[in-house]
XYZ file of C-alpha atoms in Angstrom:
137
model
C -19.508 3.520 -0.436
C -22.620 4.199 1.582
C -22.873 6.765 4.378
C -22.462 4.125 7.119
C -19.234 2.830 5.591
C -17.969 6.395 5.226
C -18.678 7.140 8.905
C -16.781 4.003 9.959
C -13.904 4.936 7.665
C -13.774 8.481 9.059
C -13.862 7.188 12.635
C -11.077 4.639 12.093
C -8.787 6.813 9.993
C -9.609 10.394 10.952
C -9.845 11.086 7.221
C -12.740 11.768 4.914
C -13.411 9.587 1.918
C -15.005 11.489 -0.898
C -14.971 10.671 -4.589
C -12.347 13.369 -5.227
C -9.889 11.736 -2.827
C -10.218 8.004 -3.359
C -11.018 5.787 -6.284
C -13.854 3.415 -5.543
C -11.649 0.718 -7.025
C -9.168 1.378 -4.194
C -9.020 -1.368 -1.561
C -9.209 0.084 1.940
C -7.890 -2.172 4.684
C -6.798 -1.257 8.197
C -4.830 -4.517 8.450
C -3.908 -7.361 6.099
C -6.713 -9.408 7.674
C -9.231 -6.782 6.509
C -8.126 -7.090 2.873
C -10.219 -9.074 0.394
C -9.247 -12.748 0.423
C -7.579 -12.702 -3.011
C -5.422 -9.690 -2.071
C -4.537 -11.185 1.298
C -3.500 -14.475 -0.323
C -1.188 -12.689 -2.785
C 0.558 -10.679 -0.091
C 0.915 -13.688 2.222
C 2.358 -15.682 -0.698
C 4.904 -12.915 -1.430
C 5.784 -12.718 2.277
C 7.128 -16.281 2.049
C 10.003 -14.958 -0.070
C 11.010 -12.127 2.264
C 13.907 -12.533 4.679
C 14.594 -10.601 7.878
C 17.539 -8.734 6.295
C 15.645 -7.651 3.156
C 14.805 -4.129 2.112
C 11.399 -4.491 0.436
C 9.568 -2.195 -1.969
C 5.802 -2.477 -2.386
C 5.406 -0.618 -5.676
C 1.961 0.852 -6.325
C 1.189 0.028 -2.683
C -2.243 1.650 -2.614
C -3.371 2.174 0.960
C -0.314 0.396 2.321
C -1.493 -2.769 4.053
C 0.907 -4.973 2.068
C 3.960 -2.882 2.930
C 2.842 -2.955 6.579
C 2.807 -6.754 6.447
C 6.268 -6.869 4.857
C 7.656 -4.496 7.515
C 6.818 -7.096 10.162
C 9.157 -9.558 8.408
C 11.872 -7.518 6.680
C 14.598 -5.158 7.814
C 12.598 -2.372 6.142
C 9.624 -1.935 3.858
C 8.756 1.026 1.669
C 5.398 1.530 0.021
C 5.311 3.806 -3.025
C 2.193 4.996 -4.814
C 1.348 7.866 -7.135
C -1.893 8.631 -5.242
C -1.223 11.126 -2.453
C -4.506 10.301 -0.726
C -3.615 6.607 -0.556
C -0.197 7.488 0.870
C -1.782 9.862 3.394
C -4.061 7.018 4.498
C -1.100 4.611 4.770
C 0.877 7.094 6.848
C -2.092 7.761 9.119
C -2.980 4.122 9.704
C 0.286 2.199 9.512
C 2.874 4.769 10.591
C 1.058 6.964 13.119
C -1.140 4.222 14.604
C 1.318 1.332 14.641
C 4.513 3.349 15.211
C 6.436 1.017 12.907
C 9.934 2.482 12.491
C 11.060 0.237 9.630
C 8.057 1.140 7.463
C 7.977 4.132 5.121
C 5.592 5.441 2.485
C 6.357 7.772 -0.395
C 4.180 9.462 -2.975
C 6.091 9.144 -6.253
C 5.701 8.602 -9.948
C 8.210 5.795 -10.484
C 8.503 6.667 -14.167
C 9.921 10.070 -13.187
C 11.385 9.727 -9.679
C 13.963 7.173 -8.507
C 12.854 4.927 -5.661
C 16.192 3.543 -4.467
C 17.665 0.057 -4.213
C 15.791 -2.881 -2.739
C 16.327 -6.584 -2.259
C 12.748 -7.506 -3.128
C 10.154 -5.597 -5.155
C 6.486 -6.549 -5.035
C 3.737 -4.993 -7.123
C 0.179 -6.268 -7.402
C -2.793 -4.934 -9.351
C -0.596 -2.449 -11.209
C 0.103 -3.046 -14.898
C -3.543 -2.957 -15.952
C -3.602 0.726 -14.912
C -0.542 1.761 -16.940
C -0.322 3.075 -20.483
C 3.231 1.758 -20.888
C 3.261 -1.516 -18.995
C 6.406 -2.736 -20.787
C 8.398 0.192 -19.394
C 7.151 -0.697 -15.898
C 8.226 -4.321 -16.167
């Protein structure tokens, strides 16, 4: 990330992006429309299977733009990620800015902490980062 991108990020989010806080692999999007096309397509595809009465979990949600999309469709959406900086970003952008009451984010290790019961569970770009992907699935 160059200095100009960092300044824009800081302005839009009120947060600082330094290498200690965010992985440069992390996708930063302030809205689903800002996401890279392949990510956007996956989330829009998954959204086709969500109903208005569903409780949805976006597991390994990253910076939260997918869960924010699902919250516009479902009864509730919860984004869970192990990265506290990603969850802080999601809370700042999608909870504080958009005031979405049926959207929640949690910082958890799903191998150690229960996440609850959901009607639909979505997880993209996850298993390649796990040592025990079979346990995840």
